[in-house]
Amino acid sequence: MPKTKEIISILSKFTPCDVSDALVKYGSTNGGYLPNLVLRSKVASGVSSVVGPAYTVLYAPKSDPRPAVKQSYIDEIPEDSVLVIGLPLSCQKPNAPYVTVNNALYGGLMSTRAQYRGSNGSVVLGRIRDLDEHIELGHPVWSYGVGSTAPGPVVKVVGINVPLEVRVGDDESEIIGINPGDFIVGDKNGIVKLEVGDESKLEQILEYIPKRVDADTKVSEDIKKGKGASESQKLWRGKI
């Protein structure tokens, strides 16, 4: 099984779309896709995607009975990780703006610290602020929306490196879990989560991705020569 840095190196050559294709091949219906997240600042040149193990942070309303976490999550963010900030299901909505909290959960100072500590990017399942600062830093950040107000008046951090639940559809059962250490893959297409629990399956996925990309490259070449898409897909994908 490849180590974390090797997996990052492999996956950073491919897009979330490539990863989703592999996940669908191995049984996922949604391809691990976390919908509605928009890239607010550019991915670094030289890589196809931002990749890293999830470092999760859970915010909750101040009225939540859980105590606020005392340590600063941003000062402990690990190198090569992708920060993922979420809210409880009770604060999530199936339609825009997707959360009930209008205060931004993340800002420019957090990106400055995350970048200094070697984090690869940030995914905020809510609003962010200080857009120009993220762009200036060149630190990749995704979010549902933007805002102007800091989180302090309405929410508190209640968990660091804890499982997150993300509502991804109208049905209340449509939920994707993100566990600490799951691989996050992102670009302008959005964010995909790749579970790490099943090492055998993860290895199969890592082996399948480049083969599928190569097959689809050949399909594209055939189509440009006038061949039928369906026929070419059947031919090249059937050889994987």
Short mmCIF file of N, CA and C in Angstrom, two decimals, residues 32-213:
data_model
loop_
_atom_site.label_atom_id
_atom_site.label_comp_id
_atom_site.label_asym_id
_atom_site.label_seq_id
_atom_site.Cartn_x
_atom_site.Cartn_y
_atom_site.Cartn_z
N GLY A 32 -18.26 9.82 -4.92
CA GLY A 32 -17.59 10.52 -3.83
C GLY A 32 -17.70 12.03 -3.88
N TYR A 33 -18.58 12.53 -4.76
CA TYR A 33 -18.65 13.98 -5.01
C TYR A 33 -19.39 14.71 -3.90
N LEU A 34 -18.80 15.80 -3.43
CA LEU A 34 -19.44 16.68 -2.45
C LEU A 34 -19.97 17.90 -3.21
N PRO A 35 -21.27 17.96 -3.47
CA PRO A 35 -21.81 18.98 -4.37
C PRO A 35 -21.80 20.39 -3.80
N ASN A 36 -21.90 21.34 -4.73
CA ASN A 36 -22.16 22.77 -4.43
C ASN A 36 -20.95 23.55 -3.92
N LEU A 37 -19.79 22.94 -3.89
CA LEU A 37 -18.59 23.65 -3.45
C LEU A 37 -17.92 24.34 -4.64
N VAL A 38 -17.56 25.60 -4.45
CA VAL A 38 -16.97 26.41 -5.52
C VAL A 38 -15.53 26.77 -5.16
N LEU A 39 -14.62 26.60 -6.12
CA LEU A 39 -13.22 26.98 -5.92
C LEU A 39 -13.11 28.50 -5.93
N ARG A 40 -12.60 29.07 -4.85
CA ARG A 40 -12.51 30.53 -4.72
C ARG A 40 -11.12 31.09 -5.04
N SER A 41 -10.10 30.24 -5.05
CA SER A 41 -8.74 30.68 -5.38
C SER A 41 -8.05 29.56 -6.14
N LYS A 42 -7.06 29.91 -6.94
CA LYS A 42 -6.51 28.97 -7.92
C LYS A 42 -5.72 27.82 -7.30
N VAL A 43 -5.80 26.68 -7.99
CA VAL A 43 -4.93 25.54 -7.69
C VAL A 43 -3.56 25.85 -8.28
N ALA A 44 -2.50 25.48 -7.57
CA ALA A 44 -1.14 25.77 -8.02
C ALA A 44 -0.86 25.16 -9.39
N SER A 45 -0.06 25.85 -10.18
CA SER A 45 0.31 25.32 -11.49
C SER A 45 1.20 24.10 -11.32
N GLY A 46 1.13 23.20 -12.28
CA GLY A 46 1.97 22.01 -12.22
C GLY A 46 1.27 20.79 -11.66
N VAL A 47 0.08 20.98 -11.07
CA VAL A 47 -0.70 19.84 -10.59
C VAL A 47 -2.11 19.93 -11.16
N SER A 48 -2.74 18.77 -11.35
CA SER A 48 -4.12 18.76 -11.84
C SER A 48 -5.10 19.04 -10.71
N SER A 49 -4.76 18.54 -9.52
CA SER A 49 -5.68 18.65 -8.39
C SER A 49 -4.94 18.93 -7.09
N VAL A 50 -5.68 19.50 -6.15
CA VAL A 50 -5.21 19.59 -4.77
C VAL A 50 -5.61 18.29 -4.09
N VAL A 51 -4.67 17.69 -3.38
CA VAL A 51 -4.92 16.39 -2.74
C VAL A 51 -4.31 16.38 -1.35
N GLY A 52 -5.01 15.74 -0.42
CA GLY A 52 -4.45 15.56 0.91
C GLY A 52 -5.42 14.84 1.81
N PRO A 53 -4.93 14.26 2.91
CA PRO A 53 -5.81 13.64 3.88
C PRO A 53 -6.62 14.69 4.63
N ALA A 54 -7.87 14.38 4.88
CA ALA A 54 -8.77 15.34 5.53
C ALA A 54 -8.36 15.58 6.99
N TYR A 55 -8.27 16.86 7.32
CA TYR A 55 -8.11 17.30 8.71
C TYR A 55 -9.41 18.03 9.02
N THR A 56 -10.27 17.40 9.81
CA THR A 56 -11.64 17.88 9.95
C THR A 56 -11.86 18.76 11.17
N VAL A 57 -12.75 19.72 11.00
CA VAL A 57 -13.14 20.63 12.08
C VAL A 57 -14.65 20.76 12.07
N LEU A 58 -15.28 20.56 13.22
CA LEU A 58 -16.73 20.68 13.33
C LEU A 58 -17.11 21.90 14.14
N TYR A 59 -17.86 22.81 13.50
CA TYR A 59 -18.47 23.94 14.19
C TYR A 59 -19.90 23.58 14.57
N ALA A 60 -20.42 24.21 15.61
CA ALA A 60 -21.82 24.04 16.00
C ALA A 60 -22.32 25.36 16.59
N PRO A 61 -23.65 25.57 16.60
CA PRO A 61 -24.18 26.80 17.19
C PRO A 61 -23.75 26.95 18.64
N LYS A 62 -23.68 28.17 19.11
CA LYS A 62 -23.26 28.42 20.49
C LYS A 62 -24.20 27.76 21.50
N SER A 63 -25.45 27.50 21.08
CA SER A 63 -26.43 26.87 21.96
C SER A 63 -26.20 25.36 22.10
N ASP A 64 -25.34 24.79 21.28
CA ASP A 64 -25.06 23.35 21.32
C ASP A 64 -24.50 22.99 22.70
N PRO A 65 -24.97 21.88 23.30
CA PRO A 65 -24.52 21.52 24.65
C PRO A 65 -23.05 21.10 24.73
N ARG A 66 -22.46 20.75 23.62
CA ARG A 66 -21.05 20.34 23.65
C ARG A 66 -20.15 21.53 23.97
N PRO A 67 -19.11 21.31 24.78
CA PRO A 67 -18.21 22.43 25.10
C PRO A 67 -17.37 22.82 23.90
N ALA A 68 -16.97 24.08 23.87
CA ALA A 68 -16.07 24.55 22.82
C ALA A 68 -14.69 23.93 23.02
N VAL A 69 -14.07 23.55 21.92
CA VAL A 69 -12.71 23.01 21.96
C VAL A 69 -11.74 24.13 22.33
N LYS A 70 -10.84 23.86 23.24
CA LYS A 70 -9.94 24.91 23.72
C LYS A 70 -8.78 25.19 22.77
N GLN A 71 -8.22 24.13 22.17
CA GLN A 71 -7.04 24.36 21.33
C GLN A 71 -7.43 25.00 20.00
N SER A 72 -6.46 25.65 19.38
CA SER A 72 -6.66 26.30 18.08
C SER A 72 -6.43 25.28 16.97
N TYR A 73 -7.50 24.95 16.24
CA TYR A 73 -7.36 23.94 15.19
C TYR A 73 -6.35 24.35 14.13
N ILE A 74 -6.30 25.64 13.82
CA ILE A 74 -5.45 26.09 12.72
C ILE A 74 -3.97 26.01 13.09
N ASP A 75 -3.66 26.09 14.38
CA ASP A 75 -2.26 26.00 14.81
C ASP A 75 -1.76 24.56 14.88
N GLU A 76 -2.68 23.61 14.66
CA GLU A 76 -2.30 22.19 14.70
C GLU A 76 -2.50 21.51 13.35
N ILE A 77 -2.84 22.28 12.34
CA ILE A 77 -3.12 21.68 11.03
C ILE A 77 -1.88 20.97 10.49
N PRO A 78 -2.01 19.71 10.08
CA PRO A 78 -0.83 18.95 9.65
C PRO A 78 -0.37 19.32 8.24
N GLU A 79 0.91 19.14 8.01
CA GLU A 79 1.48 19.32 6.68
C GLU A 79 0.82 18.35 5.69
N ASP A 80 0.58 18.82 4.48
CA ASP A 80 0.00 18.04 3.37
C ASP A 80 -1.48 17.74 3.53
N SER A 81 -2.08 18.17 4.63
CA SER A 81 -3.50 17.89 4.84
C SER A 81 -4.38 18.85 4.04
N VAL A 82 -5.64 18.47 3.90
CA VAL A 82 -6.66 19.39 3.40
C VAL A 82 -7.64 19.62 4.55
N LEU A 83 -7.74 20.86 4.98
CA LEU A 83 -8.66 21.23 6.04
C LEU A 83 -10.10 21.12 5.53
N VAL A 84 -10.96 20.44 6.30
CA VAL A 84 -12.38 20.34 5.94
C VAL A 84 -13.19 20.82 7.14
N ILE A 85 -13.92 21.92 6.95
CA ILE A 85 -14.72 22.51 8.02
C ILE A 85 -16.19 22.26 7.74
N GLY A 86 -16.90 21.73 8.74
CA GLY A 86 -18.31 21.42 8.56
C GLY A 86 -19.17 21.87 9.72
N LEU A 87 -20.47 21.67 9.54
CA LEU A 87 -21.49 21.99 10.54
C LEU A 87 -22.35 20.74 10.78
N PRO A 88 -23.07 20.66 11.90
CA PRO A 88 -23.95 19.52 12.14
C PRO A 88 -25.07 19.46 11.09
N LEU A 89 -25.65 18.28 10.93
CA LEU A 89 -26.75 18.12 9.97
C LEU A 89 -27.90 19.08 10.25
N SER A 90 -28.10 19.42 11.51
CA SER A 90 -29.19 20.33 11.88
C SER A 90 -29.00 21.72 11.31
N CYS A 91 -27.77 22.05 10.90
CA CYS A 91 -27.48 23.37 10.32
C CYS A 91 -27.33 23.30 8.80
N GLN A 92 -27.67 22.15 8.20
CA GLN A 92 -27.51 21.98 6.76
C GLN A 92 -28.86 21.98 6.06
N LYS A 93 -28.87 22.44 4.81
CA LYS A 93 -30.08 22.51 3.99
C LYS A 93 -29.82 21.84 2.64
N PRO A 94 -30.88 21.26 2.02
CA PRO A 94 -30.68 20.61 0.72
C PRO A 94 -30.52 21.60 -0.43
N ASN A 95 -30.95 22.83 -0.21
CA ASN A 95 -30.91 23.83 -1.28
C ASN A 95 -30.07 25.04 -0.85
N ALA A 96 -29.69 25.86 -1.83
CA ALA A 96 -28.88 27.05 -1.55
C ALA A 96 -29.54 27.91 -0.48
N PRO A 97 -28.76 28.42 0.48
CA PRO A 97 -27.29 28.46 0.58
C PRO A 97 -26.66 27.24 1.27
N TYR A 98 -27.44 26.16 1.47
CA TYR A 98 -26.96 24.86 1.96
C TYR A 98 -26.66 24.79 3.44
N VAL A 99 -26.53 25.92 4.10
CA VAL A 99 -26.36 25.94 5.55
C VAL A 99 -27.20 27.09 6.13
N THR A 100 -27.52 26.97 7.41
CA THR A 100 -28.33 28.00 8.08
C THR A 100 -27.47 29.08 8.73
N VAL A 101 -26.16 28.87 8.76
CA VAL A 101 -25.25 29.84 9.38
C VAL A 101 -24.75 30.81 8.32
N ASN A 102 -25.08 32.08 8.47
CA ASN A 102 -24.65 33.08 7.48
C ASN A 102 -23.29 33.69 7.78
N ASN A 103 -22.80 33.52 9.00
CA ASN A 103 -21.44 34.00 9.30
C ASN A 103 -20.41 33.12 8.59
N ALA A 104 -19.32 33.73 8.18
CA ALA A 104 -18.23 32.98 7.55
C ALA A 104 -17.53 32.11 8.59
N LEU A 105 -17.21 30.88 8.21
CA LEU A 105 -16.53 29.96 9.11
C LEU A 105 -15.01 30.01 8.97
N TYR A 106 -14.54 30.79 8.00
CA TYR A 106 -13.12 30.73 7.65
C TYR A 106 -12.73 32.02 6.95
N GLY A 107 -11.49 32.49 7.23
CA GLY A 107 -11.04 33.74 6.63
C GLY A 107 -9.59 33.73 6.23
N GLY A 108 -9.12 34.89 5.80
CA GLY A 108 -7.77 35.02 5.26
C GLY A 108 -6.66 34.68 6.22
N LEU A 109 -6.81 35.04 7.49
CA LEU A 109 -5.76 34.72 8.46
C LEU A 109 -5.60 33.22 8.62
N MET A 110 -6.73 32.50 8.53
CA MET A 110 -6.67 31.04 8.63
C MET A 110 -5.90 30.44 7.45
N SER A 111 -6.14 30.97 6.25
CA SER A 111 -5.39 30.48 5.08
C SER A 111 -3.91 30.80 5.21
N THR A 112 -3.61 31.98 5.76
CA THR A 112 -2.21 32.36 5.95
C THR A 112 -1.50 31.36 6.86
N ARG A 113 -2.15 31.00 7.95
CA ARG A 113 -1.56 30.04 8.89
C ARG A 113 -1.51 28.63 8.29
N ALA A 114 -2.58 28.24 7.61
CA ALA A 114 -2.63 26.91 7.00
C ALA A 114 -1.52 26.75 5.97
N GLN A 115 -1.33 27.78 5.17
CA GLN A 115 -0.28 27.72 4.15
C GLN A 115 1.11 27.64 4.79
N TYR A 116 1.31 28.42 5.84
CA TYR A 116 2.61 28.41 6.53
C TYR A 116 2.93 27.02 7.07
N ARG A 117 1.91 26.33 7.54
CA ARG A 117 2.12 24.99 8.12
C ARG A 117 2.14 23.88 7.07
N GLY A 118 2.00 24.26 5.80
CA GLY A 118 2.15 23.28 4.73
C GLY A 118 0.89 22.53 4.35
N SER A 119 -0.27 23.06 4.75
CA SER A 119 -1.53 22.45 4.32
C SER A 119 -1.72 22.65 2.82
N ASN A 120 -2.37 21.69 2.18
CA ASN A 120 -2.54 21.76 0.72
C ASN A 120 -3.78 22.51 0.27
N GLY A 121 -4.72 22.76 1.17
CA GLY A 121 -5.93 23.48 0.78
C GLY A 121 -6.98 23.42 1.87
N SER A 122 -8.09 24.12 1.65
CA SER A 122 -9.18 24.18 2.64
C SER A 122 -10.52 24.02 1.95
N VAL A 123 -11.38 23.21 2.55
CA VAL A 123 -12.74 22.99 2.05
C VAL A 123 -13.70 23.40 3.17
N VAL A 124 -14.55 24.38 2.89
CA VAL A 124 -15.44 24.92 3.91
C VAL A 124 -16.89 24.66 3.49
N LEU A 125 -17.55 23.80 4.25
CA LEU A 125 -18.94 23.45 3.98
C LEU A 125 -19.82 24.52 4.63
N GLY A 126 -19.69 25.71 4.11
CA GLY A 126 -20.36 26.90 4.62
C GLY A 126 -19.80 28.11 3.90
N ARG A 127 -19.78 29.25 4.58
CA ARG A 127 -19.29 30.49 3.97
C ARG A 127 -17.85 30.79 4.38
N ILE A 128 -17.15 31.54 3.52
CA ILE A 128 -15.83 32.06 3.86
C ILE A 128 -15.83 33.57 3.64
N ARG A 129 -14.79 34.25 4.10
CA ARG A 129 -14.64 35.68 3.83
C ARG A 129 -13.19 35.98 3.43
N ASP A 130 -12.90 37.23 3.13
CA ASP A 130 -11.55 37.68 2.75
C ASP A 130 -11.07 37.03 1.45
N LEU A 131 -11.92 37.04 0.44
CA LEU A 131 -11.58 36.39 -0.82
C LEU A 131 -10.23 36.82 -1.39
N ASP A 132 -9.98 38.11 -1.39
CA ASP A 132 -8.73 38.61 -1.98
C ASP A 132 -7.50 38.05 -1.29
N GLU A 133 -7.60 37.82 0.01
CA GLU A 133 -6.45 37.29 0.75
C GLU A 133 -6.13 35.86 0.32
N HIS A 134 -7.16 35.03 0.14
CA HIS A 134 -6.93 33.65 -0.30
C HIS A 134 -6.31 33.65 -1.70
N ILE A 135 -6.83 34.53 -2.56
CA ILE A 135 -6.33 34.61 -3.93
C ILE A 135 -4.88 35.08 -3.95
N GLU A 136 -4.59 36.12 -3.15
CA GLU A 136 -3.22 36.65 -3.07
C GLU A 136 -2.23 35.60 -2.58
N LEU A 137 -2.66 34.83 -1.60
CA LEU A 137 -1.81 33.78 -1.05
C LEU A 137 -1.59 32.65 -2.04
N GLY A 138 -2.56 32.46 -2.93
CA GLY A 138 -2.51 31.30 -3.81
C GLY A 138 -2.83 30.02 -3.07
N HIS A 139 -3.62 30.16 -1.99
CA HIS A 139 -4.00 28.99 -1.19
C HIS A 139 -5.38 28.52 -1.65
N PRO A 140 -5.50 27.28 -2.15
CA PRO A 140 -6.78 26.82 -2.69
C PRO A 140 -7.85 26.68 -1.60
N VAL A 141 -8.99 27.32 -1.83
CA VAL A 141 -10.10 27.26 -0.88
C VAL A 141 -11.40 27.04 -1.65
N TRP A 142 -12.21 26.11 -1.16
CA TRP A 142 -13.55 25.87 -1.71
C TRP A 142 -14.57 26.21 -0.63
N SER A 143 -15.74 26.68 -1.05
CA SER A 143 -16.81 26.94 -0.09
C SER A 143 -18.16 26.92 -0.79
N TYR A 144 -19.23 26.87 0.02
CA TYR A 144 -20.58 27.01 -0.53
C TYR A 144 -20.85 28.45 -0.94
N GLY A 145 -20.39 29.38 -0.10
CA GLY A 145 -20.69 30.78 -0.34
C GLY A 145 -19.67 31.68 0.32
N VAL A 146 -19.96 32.97 0.29
CA VAL A 146 -19.08 33.96 0.91
C VAL A 146 -19.88 34.83 1.88
N GLY A 147 -19.17 35.53 2.74
CA GLY A 147 -19.81 36.40 3.71
C GLY A 147 -18.82 37.45 4.19
N SER A 148 -19.20 38.18 5.23
CA SER A 148 -18.33 39.24 5.72
C SER A 148 -18.06 39.15 7.22
N THR A 149 -18.87 38.36 7.94
CA THR A 149 -18.79 38.36 9.40
C THR A 149 -18.08 37.12 9.93
N ALA A 150 -17.23 37.29 10.92
CA ALA A 150 -16.49 36.18 11.52
C ALA A 150 -17.44 35.22 12.24
N PRO A 151 -17.00 33.99 12.51
CA PRO A 151 -17.90 32.99 13.09
C PRO A 151 -18.21 33.18 14.57
N GLY A 152 -17.31 33.84 15.30
CA GLY A 152 -17.38 33.90 16.76
C GLY A 152 -18.73 34.21 17.39
N PRO A 153 -19.50 35.17 16.85
CA PRO A 153 -20.76 35.52 17.51
C PRO A 153 -21.82 34.42 17.52
N VAL A 154 -21.73 33.45 16.58
CA VAL A 154 -22.84 32.49 16.46
C VAL A 154 -22.45 31.02 16.57
N VAL A 155 -21.18 30.69 16.33
CA VAL A 155 -20.79 29.28 16.38
C VAL A 155 -19.49 29.09 17.16
N LYS A 156 -19.21 27.83 17.50
CA LYS A 156 -17.99 27.47 18.21
C LYS A 156 -17.46 26.15 17.64
N VAL A 157 -16.18 25.92 17.79
CA VAL A 157 -15.59 24.64 17.38
C VAL A 157 -15.87 23.61 18.47
N VAL A 158 -16.51 22.49 18.09
CA VAL A 158 -16.83 21.45 19.07
C VAL A 158 -16.07 20.14 18.79
N GLY A 159 -15.34 20.10 17.68
CA GLY A 159 -14.59 18.88 17.39
C GLY A 159 -13.47 19.11 16.40
N ILE A 160 -12.33 18.49 16.65
CA ILE A 160 -11.20 18.51 15.73
C ILE A 160 -10.82 17.07 15.42
N ASN A 161 -10.64 16.78 14.15
CA ASN A 161 -10.36 15.40 13.69
C ASN A 161 -11.46 14.45 14.15
N VAL A 162 -12.69 14.84 13.85
CA VAL A 162 -13.87 14.03 14.14
C VAL A 162 -14.60 13.76 12.82
N PRO A 163 -15.42 12.70 12.76
CA PRO A 163 -16.18 12.46 11.54
C PRO A 163 -17.17 13.59 11.26
N LEU A 164 -17.30 13.93 9.98
CA LEU A 164 -18.28 14.93 9.55
C LEU A 164 -19.35 14.25 8.71
N GLU A 165 -20.57 14.78 8.77
CA GLU A 165 -21.67 14.31 7.92
C GLU A 165 -22.09 15.46 7.02
N VAL A 166 -22.25 15.16 5.73
CA VAL A 166 -22.60 16.20 4.75
C VAL A 166 -23.86 15.80 4.02
N ARG A 167 -24.86 16.65 4.10
CA ARG A 167 -26.11 16.39 3.37
C ARG A 167 -25.89 16.73 1.90
N VAL A 168 -26.22 15.78 1.01
CA VAL A 168 -25.91 15.97 -0.41
C VAL A 168 -27.14 15.86 -1.31
N GLY A 169 -28.35 15.84 -0.72
CA GLY A 169 -29.55 15.74 -1.55
C GLY A 169 -30.80 16.09 -0.78
N ASP A 170 -31.94 16.06 -1.48
CA ASP A 170 -33.22 16.41 -0.85
C ASP A 170 -33.63 15.39 0.20
N ASP A 171 -33.34 14.13 -0.05
CA ASP A 171 -33.69 13.07 0.89
C ASP A 171 -32.76 13.13 2.09
N GLU A 172 -33.33 13.03 3.27
CA GLU A 172 -32.52 13.12 4.49
C GLU A 172 -31.51 11.99 4.62
N SER A 173 -31.73 10.91 3.86
CA SER A 173 -30.80 9.78 3.91
C SER A 173 -29.58 10.00 3.01
N GLU A 174 -29.62 11.03 2.18
CA GLU A 174 -28.51 11.30 1.27
C GLU A 174 -27.41 12.07 2.01
N ILE A 175 -26.55 11.30 2.63
CA ILE A 175 -25.49 11.87 3.47
C ILE A 175 -24.16 11.21 3.12
N ILE A 176 -23.12 12.02 3.00
CA ILE A 176 -21.77 11.51 2.80
C ILE A 176 -20.97 11.78 4.07
N GLY A 177 -20.29 10.76 4.56
CA GLY A 177 -19.43 10.94 5.72
C GLY A 177 -18.00 11.24 5.31
N ILE A 178 -17.35 12.10 6.06
CA ILE A 178 -15.92 12.38 5.85
C ILE A 178 -15.20 12.06 7.15
N ASN A 179 -14.31 11.11 7.10
CA ASN A 179 -13.53 10.76 8.28
C ASN A 179 -12.14 11.38 8.21
N PRO A 180 -11.56 11.70 9.35
CA PRO A 180 -10.19 12.20 9.34
C PRO A 180 -9.28 11.22 8.59
N GLY A 181 -8.47 11.74 7.69
CA GLY A 181 -7.57 10.87 6.93
C GLY A 181 -8.09 10.45 5.58
N ASP A 182 -9.41 10.55 5.34
CA ASP A 182 -9.93 10.30 4.00
C ASP A 182 -9.26 11.26 3.02
N PHE A 183 -8.97 10.80 1.82
CA PHE A 183 -8.32 11.69 0.85
C PHE A 183 -9.33 12.62 0.19
N ILE A 184 -8.97 13.89 0.14
CA ILE A 184 -9.77 14.91 -0.51
C ILE A 184 -9.06 15.29 -1.81
N VAL A 185 -9.81 15.30 -2.91
CA VAL A 185 -9.26 15.65 -4.22
C VAL A 185 -10.11 16.77 -4.79
N GLY A 186 -9.47 17.89 -5.17
CA GLY A 186 -10.25 19.04 -5.63
C GLY A 186 -9.61 19.82 -6.75
N ASP A 187 -10.46 20.38 -7.62
CA ASP A 187 -10.04 21.34 -8.63
C ASP A 187 -11.25 22.21 -8.94
N LYS A 188 -11.28 22.87 -10.10
CA LYS A 188 -12.40 23.75 -10.42
C LYS A 188 -13.70 22.99 -10.65
N ASN A 189 -13.62 21.66 -10.83
CA ASN A 189 -14.83 20.85 -10.95
C ASN A 189 -15.50 20.61 -9.60
N GLY A 190 -14.74 20.78 -8.52
CA GLY A 190 -15.29 20.56 -7.19
C GLY A 190 -14.44 19.61 -6.37
N ILE A 191 -15.09 18.98 -5.40
CA ILE A 191 -14.40 18.16 -4.40
C ILE A 191 -14.92 16.73 -4.40
N VAL A 192 -13.99 15.79 -4.34
CA VAL A 192 -14.32 14.37 -4.22
C VAL A 192 -13.61 13.80 -3.00
N LYS A 193 -14.32 12.91 -2.30
CA LYS A 193 -13.74 12.24 -1.13
C LYS A 193 -13.44 10.79 -1.47
N LEU A 194 -12.25 10.36 -1.11
CA LEU A 194 -11.82 8.98 -1.34
C LEU A 194 -11.53 8.34 0.00
N GLU A 195 -12.33 7.34 0.37
CA GLU A 195 -12.17 6.69 1.67
C GLU A 195 -10.86 5.91 1.75
N VAL A 196 -10.32 5.82 2.96
CA VAL A 196 -9.07 5.09 3.14
C VAL A 196 -9.25 3.83 3.98
N GLY A 197 -10.45 3.56 4.43
CA GLY A 197 -10.68 2.43 5.33
C GLY A 197 -10.33 1.07 4.74
N ASP A 198 -10.68 0.86 3.46
CA ASP A 198 -10.45 -0.42 2.79
C ASP A 198 -9.20 -0.30 1.92
N GLU A 199 -8.06 -0.76 2.42
CA GLU A 199 -6.79 -0.59 1.71
C GLU A 199 -6.78 -1.31 0.37
N SER A 200 -7.37 -2.49 0.32
CA SER A 200 -7.41 -3.26 -0.92
C SER A 200 -8.18 -2.51 -2.00
N LYS A 201 -9.32 -1.96 -1.62
CA LYS A 201 -10.14 -1.20 -2.58
C LYS A 201 -9.41 0.07 -3.02
N LEU A 202 -8.74 0.73 -2.08
CA LEU A 202 -8.00 1.94 -2.40
C LEU A 202 -6.90 1.64 -3.42
N GLU A 203 -6.21 0.53 -3.24
CA GLU A 203 -5.17 0.14 -4.19
C GLU A 203 -5.76 -0.12 -5.58
N GLN A 204 -6.92 -0.78 -5.61
CA GLN A 204 -7.59 -1.04 -6.89
C GLN A 204 -7.95 0.26 -7.60
N ILE A 205 -8.44 1.21 -6.83
CA ILE A 205 -8.83 2.51 -7.39
C ILE A 205 -7.61 3.25 -7.94
N LEU A 206 -6.52 3.24 -7.18
CA LEU A 206 -5.30 3.92 -7.62
C LEU A 206 -4.74 3.29 -8.89
N GLU A 207 -4.91 1.98 -9.03
CA GLU A 207 -4.44 1.29 -10.24
C GLU A 207 -5.38 1.56 -11.42
N TYR A 208 -6.67 1.69 -11.14
CA TYR A 208 -7.67 1.85 -12.21
C TYR A 208 -7.62 3.24 -12.83
N ILE A 209 -7.40 4.26 -12.03
CA ILE A 209 -7.50 5.65 -12.52
C ILE A 209 -6.64 5.90 -13.76
N PRO A 210 -5.33 5.63 -13.75
CA PRO A 210 -4.54 5.92 -14.95
C PRO A 210 -4.95 5.10 -16.16
N LYS A 211 -5.41 3.86 -15.93
CA LYS A 211 -5.87 3.02 -17.04
C LYS A 211 -7.12 3.62 -17.68
N ARG A 212 -8.03 4.10 -16.84
CA ARG A 212 -9.27 4.70 -17.35
C ARG A 212 -8.96 6.00 -18.10
N VAL A 213 -8.07 6.81 -17.57
CA VAL A 213 -7.70 8.06 -18.24
C VAL A 213 -7.07 7.77 -19.59
#
